[in-house]
Short mmCIF file of C-alpha atoms in Angstrom, two decimals:
data_model
loop_
_atom_site.label_atom_id
_atom_site.label_comp_id
_atom_site.label_asym_id
_atom_site.label_seq_id
_atom_site.Cartn_x
_atom_site.Cartn_y
_atom_site.Cartn_z
CA UNK A 1 -50.72 -171.25 42.64
CA UNK A 2 -53.21 -168.45 42.62
CA UNK A 3 -53.69 -165.65 45.04
CA UNK A 4 -57.28 -165.02 46.04
CA UNK A 5 -57.83 -161.32 47.09
CA UNK A 6 -61.62 -161.54 47.63
CA UNK A 7 -63.83 -164.18 49.04
CA UNK A 8 -66.00 -163.81 46.13
CA UNK A 9 -63.25 -165.06 43.76
CA UNK A 10 -63.46 -168.51 45.71
CA UNK A 11 -64.51 -171.26 43.18
CA UNK A 12 -68.12 -171.48 42.65
CA UNK A 13 -68.03 -175.50 42.89
CA UNK A 14 -66.51 -177.71 45.69
CA UNK A 15 -63.14 -177.05 47.20
CA UNK A 16 -61.19 -178.26 50.06
CA UNK A 17 -59.90 -175.84 52.67
CA UNK A 18 -56.58 -177.26 53.94
CA UNK A 19 -55.07 -176.30 57.23
CA UNK A 20 -53.54 -178.14 60.17
CA UNK A 21 -55.41 -176.26 62.88
CA UNK A 22 -59.30 -176.29 62.74
CA UNK A 23 -59.61 -173.48 65.09
CA UNK A 24 -57.79 -171.28 62.20
CA UNK A 25 -60.71 -171.95 59.51
CA UNK A 26 -61.86 -168.69 58.04
CA UNK A 27 -65.38 -168.71 59.26
CA UNK A 28 -66.38 -166.44 56.44
CA UNK A 29 -66.11 -168.90 54.00
CA UNK A 30 -69.38 -170.50 54.20
CA UNK A 31 -70.90 -167.00 54.11
CA UNK A 32 -68.94 -166.24 50.85
CA UNK A 33 -69.79 -169.16 48.81
CA UNK A 34 -72.81 -170.11 47.03
CA UNK A 35 -75.53 -171.64 49.10
CA UNK A 36 -75.10 -175.59 48.99
CA UNK A 37 -71.54 -175.41 47.45
CA UNK A 38 -69.64 -178.45 49.19
CA UNK A 39 -66.84 -177.27 51.22
CA UNK A 40 -64.28 -179.77 52.77
CA UNK A 41 -62.09 -179.07 55.43
CA UNK A 42 -58.92 -181.17 55.70
CA UNK A 43 -55.34 -181.71 57.13
CA UNK A 44 -52.53 -180.98 54.67
CA UNK A 45 -51.60 -184.64 54.61
CA UNK A 46 -54.99 -185.64 53.62
CA UNK A 47 -55.66 -183.12 51.00
CA UNK A 48 -57.93 -184.59 48.16
CA UNK A 49 -56.43 -185.77 44.88
CA UNK A 50 -58.71 -183.66 42.68
CA UNK A 51 -60.13 -180.24 42.66
CA UNK A 52 -59.04 -176.85 44.10
CA UNK A 53 -57.11 -176.42 47.56
CA UNK A 54 -57.54 -173.27 49.47
CA UNK A 55 -54.89 -172.36 52.06
CA UNK A 56 -54.69 -169.64 54.54
CA UNK A 57 -51.07 -169.77 55.70
CA UNK A 58 -47.55 -169.78 54.08
CA UNK A 59 -46.32 -173.00 55.55
CA UNK A 60 -49.35 -175.13 54.34
CA UNK A 61 -48.78 -173.41 50.93
CA UNK A 62 -45.31 -174.46 50.77
CA UNK A 63 -46.11 -177.91 51.65
CA UNK A 64 -48.53 -178.39 49.09
CA UNK A 65 -46.20 -176.70 46.46
CA UNK A 66 -43.54 -179.30 47.52
CA UNK A 67 -46.18 -182.18 47.17
CA UNK A 68 -46.85 -181.06 43.65
CA UNK A 69 -50.22 -179.52 44.21
CA UNK A 70 -49.18 -175.95 43.60
CA UNK A 71 -51.10 -175.54 40.29
CA UNK A 72 -54.51 -176.19 42.16
CA UNK A 73 -53.67 -174.55 45.40
CA UNK A 74 -55.21 -171.07 46.08
CA UNK A 75 -53.82 -168.74 48.80
CA UNK A 76 -56.57 -166.80 50.46
CA UNK A 77 -55.25 -164.67 53.28
CA UNK A 78 -57.69 -164.28 56.30
CA UNK A 79 -59.30 -160.84 56.63
CA UNK A 80 -58.83 -159.27 60.13
CA UNK A 81 -60.91 -156.35 59.99
CA UNK A 82 -63.41 -155.63 62.90
CA UNK A 83 -66.26 -155.30 60.42
CA UNK A 84 -66.11 -158.88 59.56
CA UNK A 85 -67.20 -159.58 62.96
CA UNK A 86 -70.26 -157.51 62.36
CA UNK A 87 -71.00 -159.48 59.10
CA UNK A 88 -70.84 -162.77 60.92
CA UNK A 89 -72.77 -161.77 63.99
CA UNK A 90 -75.45 -159.45 62.18
CA UNK A 91 -75.93 -161.19 58.64
CA UNK A 92 -79.37 -162.75 59.12
CA UNK A 93 -80.71 -159.86 61.42
CA UNK A 94 -79.66 -157.33 58.70
CA UNK A 95 -81.10 -159.31 55.63
CA UNK A 96 -84.56 -159.50 57.67
CA UNK A 97 -85.16 -156.00 58.72
CA UNK A 98 -82.12 -153.61 57.80
CA UNK A 99 -81.76 -152.55 61.54
CA UNK A 100 -78.79 -150.33 61.19
CA UNK A 101 -80.66 -147.43 59.18
CA UNK A 102 -83.72 -147.82 61.17
CA UNK A 103 -81.71 -147.60 64.36
CA UNK A 104 -79.82 -144.46 63.24
CA UNK A 105 -83.26 -142.72 62.11
CA UNK A 106 -84.85 -143.65 65.45
CA UNK A 107 -81.85 -142.26 67.59
CA UNK A 108 -81.62 -139.15 65.64
CA UNK A 109 -85.51 -138.57 65.97
CA UNK A 110 -84.88 -138.49 69.62
CA UNK A 111 -82.13 -135.93 69.45
CA UNK A 112 -79.38 -138.27 70.48
CA UNK A 113 -76.25 -139.57 68.72
CA UNK A 114 -75.93 -143.12 67.72
CA UNK A 115 -72.81 -144.49 69.54
CA UNK A 116 -71.45 -146.22 66.44
CA UNK A 117 -71.25 -142.98 64.56
CA UNK A 118 -68.66 -140.67 66.01
CA UNK A 119 -68.77 -138.30 63.03
CA UNK A 120 -72.26 -136.73 63.01
CA UNK A 121 -74.14 -135.31 60.20
CA UNK A 122 -74.01 -131.92 61.58
CA UNK A 123 -70.23 -131.93 61.63
CA UNK A 124 -70.05 -132.85 57.96
CA UNK A 125 -72.73 -130.28 56.88
CA UNK A 126 -70.58 -127.53 58.65
CA UNK A 127 -67.59 -128.55 56.88
CA UNK A 128 -68.89 -129.27 53.40
CA UNK A 129 -70.90 -125.91 53.02
CA UNK A 130 -67.69 -123.46 52.80
CA UNK A 131 -65.87 -125.78 50.70
CA UNK A 132 -68.44 -126.90 47.81
CA UNK A 133 -65.99 -125.44 45.02
CA UNK A 134 -63.03 -127.57 46.22
CA UNK A 135 -65.28 -130.65 46.86
CA UNK A 136 -66.40 -130.32 43.21
CA UNK A 137 -62.71 -130.06 42.01
CA UNK A 138 -62.09 -133.39 43.98
CA UNK A 139 -65.09 -135.03 42.52
CA UNK A 140 -64.20 -134.09 38.82
CA UNK A 141 -60.71 -135.33 39.24
CA UNK A 142 -61.89 -138.76 40.44
CA UNK A 143 -61.65 -141.56 37.99
CA UNK A 144 -65.01 -143.14 37.87
CA UNK A 145 -68.72 -142.48 38.91
CA UNK A 146 -68.53 -145.02 41.70
CA UNK A 147 -65.87 -143.03 43.40
CA UNK A 148 -68.09 -139.81 42.81
CA UNK A 149 -71.19 -141.57 44.27
CA UNK A 150 -69.36 -142.69 47.38
CA UNK A 151 -67.77 -139.45 48.08
CA UNK A 152 -70.96 -137.76 47.79
CA UNK A 153 -72.63 -140.31 50.15
CA UNK A 154 -69.78 -140.09 52.80
CA UNK A 155 -69.87 -136.19 52.84
CA UNK A 156 -73.64 -136.20 53.16
CA UNK A 157 -73.76 -139.10 55.61
CA UNK A 158 -76.17 -141.14 53.57
CA UNK A 159 -76.31 -143.94 55.89
CA UNK A 160 -78.91 -146.00 53.99
CA UNK A 161 -76.90 -145.88 50.82
CA UNK A 162 -73.64 -146.63 52.65
CA UNK A 163 -74.88 -149.66 54.62
CA UNK A 164 -76.55 -151.10 51.44
CA UNK A 165 -73.35 -150.67 49.38
CA UNK A 166 -71.42 -152.25 52.00
CA UNK A 167 -73.60 -155.09 52.29
CA UNK A 168 -73.70 -155.82 48.57
CA UNK A 169 -69.77 -155.62 48.48
CA UNK A 170 -68.89 -157.37 51.80
CA UNK A 171 -67.46 -160.20 49.80
CA UNK A 172 -66.02 -158.64 46.62
CA UNK A 173 -63.74 -156.00 47.97
CA UNK A 174 -60.71 -156.16 50.18
CA UNK A 175 -59.18 -152.76 51.72
CA UNK A 176 -56.14 -151.74 49.86
CA UNK A 177 -55.51 -154.65 47.80
CA UNK A 178 -58.47 -154.16 45.22
CA UNK A 179 -56.93 -150.81 44.35
CA UNK A 180 -53.15 -152.04 43.74
CA UNK A 181 -51.31 -154.26 41.44
CA UNK A 182 -48.99 -156.19 43.39
CA UNK A 183 -46.07 -158.22 42.06
CA UNK A 184 -43.22 -160.31 43.41
CA UNK A 185 -40.03 -158.25 43.93
CA UNK A 186 -41.72 -155.00 44.80
CA UNK A 187 -40.55 -152.88 47.78
CA UNK A 188 -43.91 -152.12 49.75
CA UNK A 189 -43.73 -149.25 52.34
CA UNK A 190 -46.61 -149.93 55.04
CA UNK A 191 -46.91 -147.09 57.06
CA UNK A 192 -49.31 -147.67 60.14
CA UNK A 193 -49.03 -151.15 61.28
CA UNK A 194 -50.72 -151.70 64.59
CA UNK A 195 -51.69 -155.55 64.76
CA UNK A 196 -50.50 -156.24 61.32
CA UNK A 197 -53.65 -157.47 59.94
CA UNK A 198 -52.85 -156.45 56.44
CA UNK A 199 -49.23 -158.00 56.47
CA UNK A 200 -50.41 -161.51 55.24
CA UNK A 201 -52.00 -159.81 52.19
CA UNK A 202 -48.72 -157.75 51.49
CA UNK A 203 -46.76 -160.99 51.76
CA UNK A 204 -49.24 -162.81 49.50
CA UNK A 205 -49.02 -160.27 46.76
CA UNK A 206 -45.36 -160.95 46.96
CA UNK A 207 -45.37 -164.60 46.41
CA UNK A 208 -43.99 -166.48 43.63
CA UNK A 209 -45.43 -169.53 41.88
CA UNK A 210 -43.16 -171.59 44.06
CA UNK A 211 -44.81 -170.44 47.30
CA UNK A 212 -41.75 -168.12 48.18
CA UNK A 213 -41.95 -164.36 48.60
CA UNK A 214 -39.74 -161.88 46.85
CA UNK A 215 -39.32 -158.32 47.62
CA UNK A 216 -39.25 -156.18 50.59
CA UNK A 217 -41.83 -155.27 52.93
CA UNK A 218 -41.16 -152.21 55.39
CA UNK A 219 -43.30 -151.56 58.11
CA UNK A 220 -43.15 -148.24 59.62
CA UNK A 221 -44.87 -147.41 62.92
CA UNK A 222 -43.67 -145.59 66.05
CA UNK A 223 -45.07 -148.60 68.30
CA UNK A 224 -42.86 -151.69 68.25
CA UNK A 225 -44.49 -154.78 66.65
CA UNK A 226 -45.36 -156.46 69.80
CA UNK A 227 -49.11 -155.97 69.18
CA UNK A 228 -49.23 -158.31 65.95
CA UNK A 229 -52.04 -160.99 65.82
CA UNK A 230 -50.82 -164.60 65.95
CA UNK A 231 -51.84 -164.83 62.27
CA UNK A 232 -49.54 -161.93 61.44
CA UNK A 233 -46.90 -163.15 63.25
CA UNK A 234 -46.92 -166.45 61.55
CA UNK A 235 -46.58 -164.79 58.12
CA UNK A 236 -43.59 -162.85 59.69
CA UNK A 237 -41.74 -165.82 60.99
CA UNK A 238 -42.29 -167.85 57.74
CA UNK A 239 -40.88 -165.01 55.59
CA UNK A 240 -37.68 -166.45 53.88
CA UNK A 241 -35.08 -163.74 53.88
CA UNK A 242 -33.11 -164.84 50.97
CA UNK A 243 -35.98 -164.11 48.79
CA UNK A 244 -38.23 -161.50 50.83
CA UNK A 245 -37.18 -159.11 53.41
CA UNK A 246 -39.57 -157.61 56.21
CA UNK A 247 -38.33 -155.13 58.42
CA UNK A 248 -39.93 -153.04 61.07
CA UNK A 249 -39.00 -149.42 61.73
CA UNK A 250 -40.03 -147.88 65.02
CA UNK A 251 -40.40 -144.15 64.10
CA UNK A 252 -43.35 -141.77 63.40
CA UNK A 253 -43.24 -140.20 59.73
CA UNK A 254 -44.20 -136.70 59.73
CA UNK A 255 -43.43 -133.20 57.98
CA UNK A 256 -40.30 -132.56 60.02
CA UNK A 257 -37.41 -134.25 61.76
CA UNK A 258 -37.44 -134.54 65.54
CA UNK A 259 -40.00 -135.89 67.70
CA UNK A 260 -43.71 -136.22 68.36
CA UNK A 261 -45.81 -136.51 71.56
CA UNK A 262 -48.76 -138.75 70.62
CA UNK A 263 -51.62 -139.97 72.64
CA UNK A 264 -52.15 -143.80 72.69
CA UNK A 265 -55.58 -144.97 72.80
CA UNK A 266 -57.01 -148.25 74.34
CA UNK A 267 -55.83 -150.61 71.71
CA UNK A 268 -52.27 -149.21 71.79
CA UNK A 269 -52.51 -147.14 68.57
CA UNK A 270 -50.74 -143.77 68.26
CA UNK A 271 -53.03 -140.81 67.30
CA UNK A 272 -51.06 -139.40 64.72
CA UNK A 273 -53.29 -136.41 64.14
CA UNK A 274 -52.96 -135.22 67.83
CA UNK A 275 -49.06 -134.37 68.12
CA UNK A 276 -48.96 -132.46 71.34
CA UNK A 277 -52.38 -132.81 72.33
CA UNK A 278 -53.95 -134.07 75.57
CA UNK A 279 -56.86 -136.43 75.02
CA UNK A 280 -58.97 -137.40 78.05
CA UNK A 281 -58.21 -140.77 79.21
CA UNK A 282 -55.34 -141.33 76.95
CA UNK A 283 -51.59 -141.45 77.93
CA UNK A 284 -49.04 -139.54 75.99
CA UNK A 285 -45.82 -140.92 74.57
CA UNK A 286 -42.68 -139.33 72.91
CA UNK A 287 -41.63 -140.84 69.77
CA UNK A 288 -38.89 -140.18 67.24
CA UNK A 289 -40.11 -138.76 63.90
CA UNK A 290 -38.62 -138.22 60.58
CA UNK A 291 -39.58 -136.76 57.06
CA UNK A 292 -39.97 -139.63 54.57
CA UNK A 293 -37.72 -137.49 52.45
CA UNK A 294 -34.84 -138.17 55.09
CA UNK A 295 -36.11 -141.54 56.45
CA UNK A 296 -35.90 -143.23 53.13
CA UNK A 297 -32.39 -142.42 52.05
CA UNK A 298 -31.12 -143.27 55.61
CA UNK A 299 -33.01 -146.57 55.32
CA UNK A 300 -31.38 -147.41 52.12
CA UNK A 301 -27.83 -146.86 53.39
CA UNK A 302 -28.75 -148.95 56.67
CA UNK A 303 -30.50 -151.87 55.25
CA UNK A 304 -28.56 -152.02 51.90
CA UNK A 305 -31.67 -151.79 49.96
CA UNK A 306 -29.73 -150.24 47.18
CA UNK A 307 -28.58 -153.58 45.85
CA UNK A 308 -31.72 -155.42 46.57
CA UNK A 309 -33.23 -157.26 43.52
CA UNK A 310 -31.74 -154.82 41.31
CA UNK A 311 -34.27 -152.21 42.30
CA UNK A 312 -32.08 -149.41 43.88
CA UNK A 313 -34.28 -147.98 46.70
CA UNK A 314 -37.62 -147.58 44.57
CA UNK A 315 -40.69 -147.55 46.68
CA UNK A 316 -43.21 -149.27 44.53
CA UNK A 317 -46.24 -149.05 46.73
CA UNK A 318 -46.99 -147.01 49.74
CA UNK A 319 -49.91 -147.46 52.24
CA UNK A 320 -50.71 -145.14 54.97
CA UNK A 321 -53.04 -145.59 57.85
CA UNK A 322 -51.69 -143.41 60.56
CA UNK A 323 -54.81 -142.14 62.56
CA UNK A 324 -54.81 -138.63 60.98
CA UNK A 325 -51.09 -137.89 60.21
CA UNK A 326 -51.34 -138.77 56.38
CA UNK A 327 -51.31 -135.25 54.93
CA UNK A 328 -48.29 -134.38 57.05
CA UNK A 329 -46.62 -137.32 56.02
CA UNK A 330 -47.12 -136.73 52.35
CA UNK A 331 -45.88 -133.23 52.59
CA UNK A 332 -42.66 -134.51 54.30
CA UNK A 333 -42.32 -137.02 51.32
CA UNK A 334 -43.04 -134.93 48.31
CA UNK A 335 -39.74 -135.17 46.54
CA UNK A 336 -39.11 -139.03 47.47
CA UNK A 337 -42.85 -139.77 46.12
CA UNK A 338 -42.44 -137.70 43.05
CA UNK A 339 -39.06 -139.33 42.24
CA UNK A 340 -40.48 -142.96 42.73
CA UNK A 341 -44.14 -142.41 41.58
CA UNK A 342 -45.34 -145.44 43.99
CA UNK A 343 -48.89 -146.66 43.68
CA UNK A 344 -50.47 -145.19 46.91
CA UNK A 345 -53.31 -146.44 49.28
CA UNK A 346 -54.07 -143.60 51.61
CA UNK A 347 -56.56 -143.35 54.42
CA UNK A 348 -58.75 -140.35 54.42
CA UNK A 349 -61.09 -140.80 57.07
CA UNK A 350 -59.83 -139.96 60.33
CA UNK A 351 -61.10 -136.34 60.16
CA UNK A 352 -63.78 -134.62 58.20
CA UNK A 353 -61.15 -132.36 56.58
CA UNK A 354 -59.03 -135.47 55.60
CA UNK A 355 -61.87 -136.26 53.09
CA UNK A 356 -61.30 -133.11 51.24
CA UNK A 357 -57.59 -132.03 51.98
CA UNK A 358 -55.75 -135.20 51.29
CA UNK A 359 -57.49 -135.94 47.80
CA UNK A 360 -56.99 -132.32 46.54
CA UNK A 361 -53.45 -131.90 47.77
CA UNK A 362 -52.48 -135.30 46.06
CA UNK A 363 -54.36 -134.46 43.05
CA UNK A 364 -52.59 -131.18 42.76
CA UNK A 365 -49.08 -132.41 43.36
CA UNK A 366 -48.93 -135.65 41.76
CA UNK A 367 -49.15 -135.33 37.91
CA UNK A 368 -50.26 -138.14 35.61
CA UNK A 369 -51.96 -140.06 38.38
CA UNK A 370 -55.45 -141.64 38.40
CA UNK A 371 -57.33 -141.26 41.52
CA UNK A 372 -60.32 -143.56 43.15
CA UNK A 373 -61.91 -143.85 46.37
CA UNK A 374 -63.50 -146.84 48.04
CA UNK A 375 -64.67 -147.59 51.53
CA UNK A 376 -64.84 -150.64 53.50
CA UNK A 377 -67.24 -150.31 56.30
CA UNK A 378 -70.92 -149.30 56.54
CA UNK A 379 -70.52 -145.64 57.75
CA UNK A 380 -67.40 -144.36 56.06
CA UNK A 381 -64.68 -145.53 58.28
CA UNK A 382 -61.76 -147.15 56.27
CA UNK A 383 -62.20 -144.98 53.43
CA UNK A 384 -59.06 -145.18 51.22
CA UNK A 385 -57.89 -142.90 48.32
CA UNK A 386 -56.19 -144.99 45.56
CA UNK A 387 -53.48 -143.03 43.81
CA UNK A 388 -52.02 -144.95 40.75
CA UNK A 389 -49.53 -143.67 38.24
CA UNK A 390 -50.86 -143.70 34.70
CA UNK A 391 -47.76 -145.70 33.46
CA UNK A 392 -48.90 -148.71 36.09
CA UNK A 393 -52.28 -149.19 34.35
CA UNK A 394 -55.59 -149.50 35.96
CA UNK A 395 -56.13 -152.22 38.81
CA UNK A 396 -58.38 -154.98 37.65
CA UNK A 397 -60.83 -154.79 40.35
CA UNK A 398 -61.01 -150.92 40.11
CA UNK A 399 -61.68 -151.23 36.34
CA UNK A 400 -64.62 -153.54 36.92
#
């Protein structure tokens, strides 16, 4: 069994997509495969006897493994991010006339702001000028030229370059997972869950050859997991507790212990950067908050993690997307993070200052780490800082 992190890694020749529900078929598959490549869609009980079998859910995977087809089965977790909708809806229009850069230039020429871009060029220019030396420090410490070029483009709001880069990489990159090395048995701390679009990917990375997961996925979000997509819920329900544990901790992480008062947006996400602030049209809700340095030891004692898989309390991977609270969480967990030295995937795009302050702080605090930056939309949203301990090695996708 192979886990396929990127649509671009699908077989170049014919394969079968195996599912018991045609409505669940990943509609990006035809876009991601070579033109004319034959693709067969079939029910698990009618899978062809030869050729690769692509599955998108854990139950079908386990069925095929039990039937002896594990060696030729490819697990492809389904991407759930909004920019995939844009790919599907606007693919042909973009290829014909590259409408997004043209639209931006046309609107800016009229002195207006394009509604798709809430961070204006002027905001970034005002931010960049006073901090050139610190920005250069970040660029020097980044691991590769791709990170430096991307960082420069985002800070300069080079929309043409960002859109073209996104278009070229739309099927060869997957947020978080191209920058990490995941293995069965790991403990993954997933901070900022919302609808759980990334949960299938985390569990896929913990999947053994027999189709079962092994490890512990700890999901932390102040909002209960009522917003999980049906696809994410499917993975949660299929998780076999004897080999893989998944838990949801309804608490906000911050740099102090107490409570936070957070605005909730229309999608019921907690705006982590706006503790105590009133935002027009948004309701406020009070949540308990903890420092990672106090939260994690308490969780070990509560959940019995200390005896799990002979990895006493070690955090192997930390992912954070908390709508702007990332730096506060890092500060509140510095001792824990220095002790366990996890791989980290940190969102750095929620405010202009995040793009400077988070990388610079992490680079100064965490020794013997390597740092990369990658972005997964066409305007700089979903920009991630990957911080990987030297002893872990270089994630293959970043190396390539």
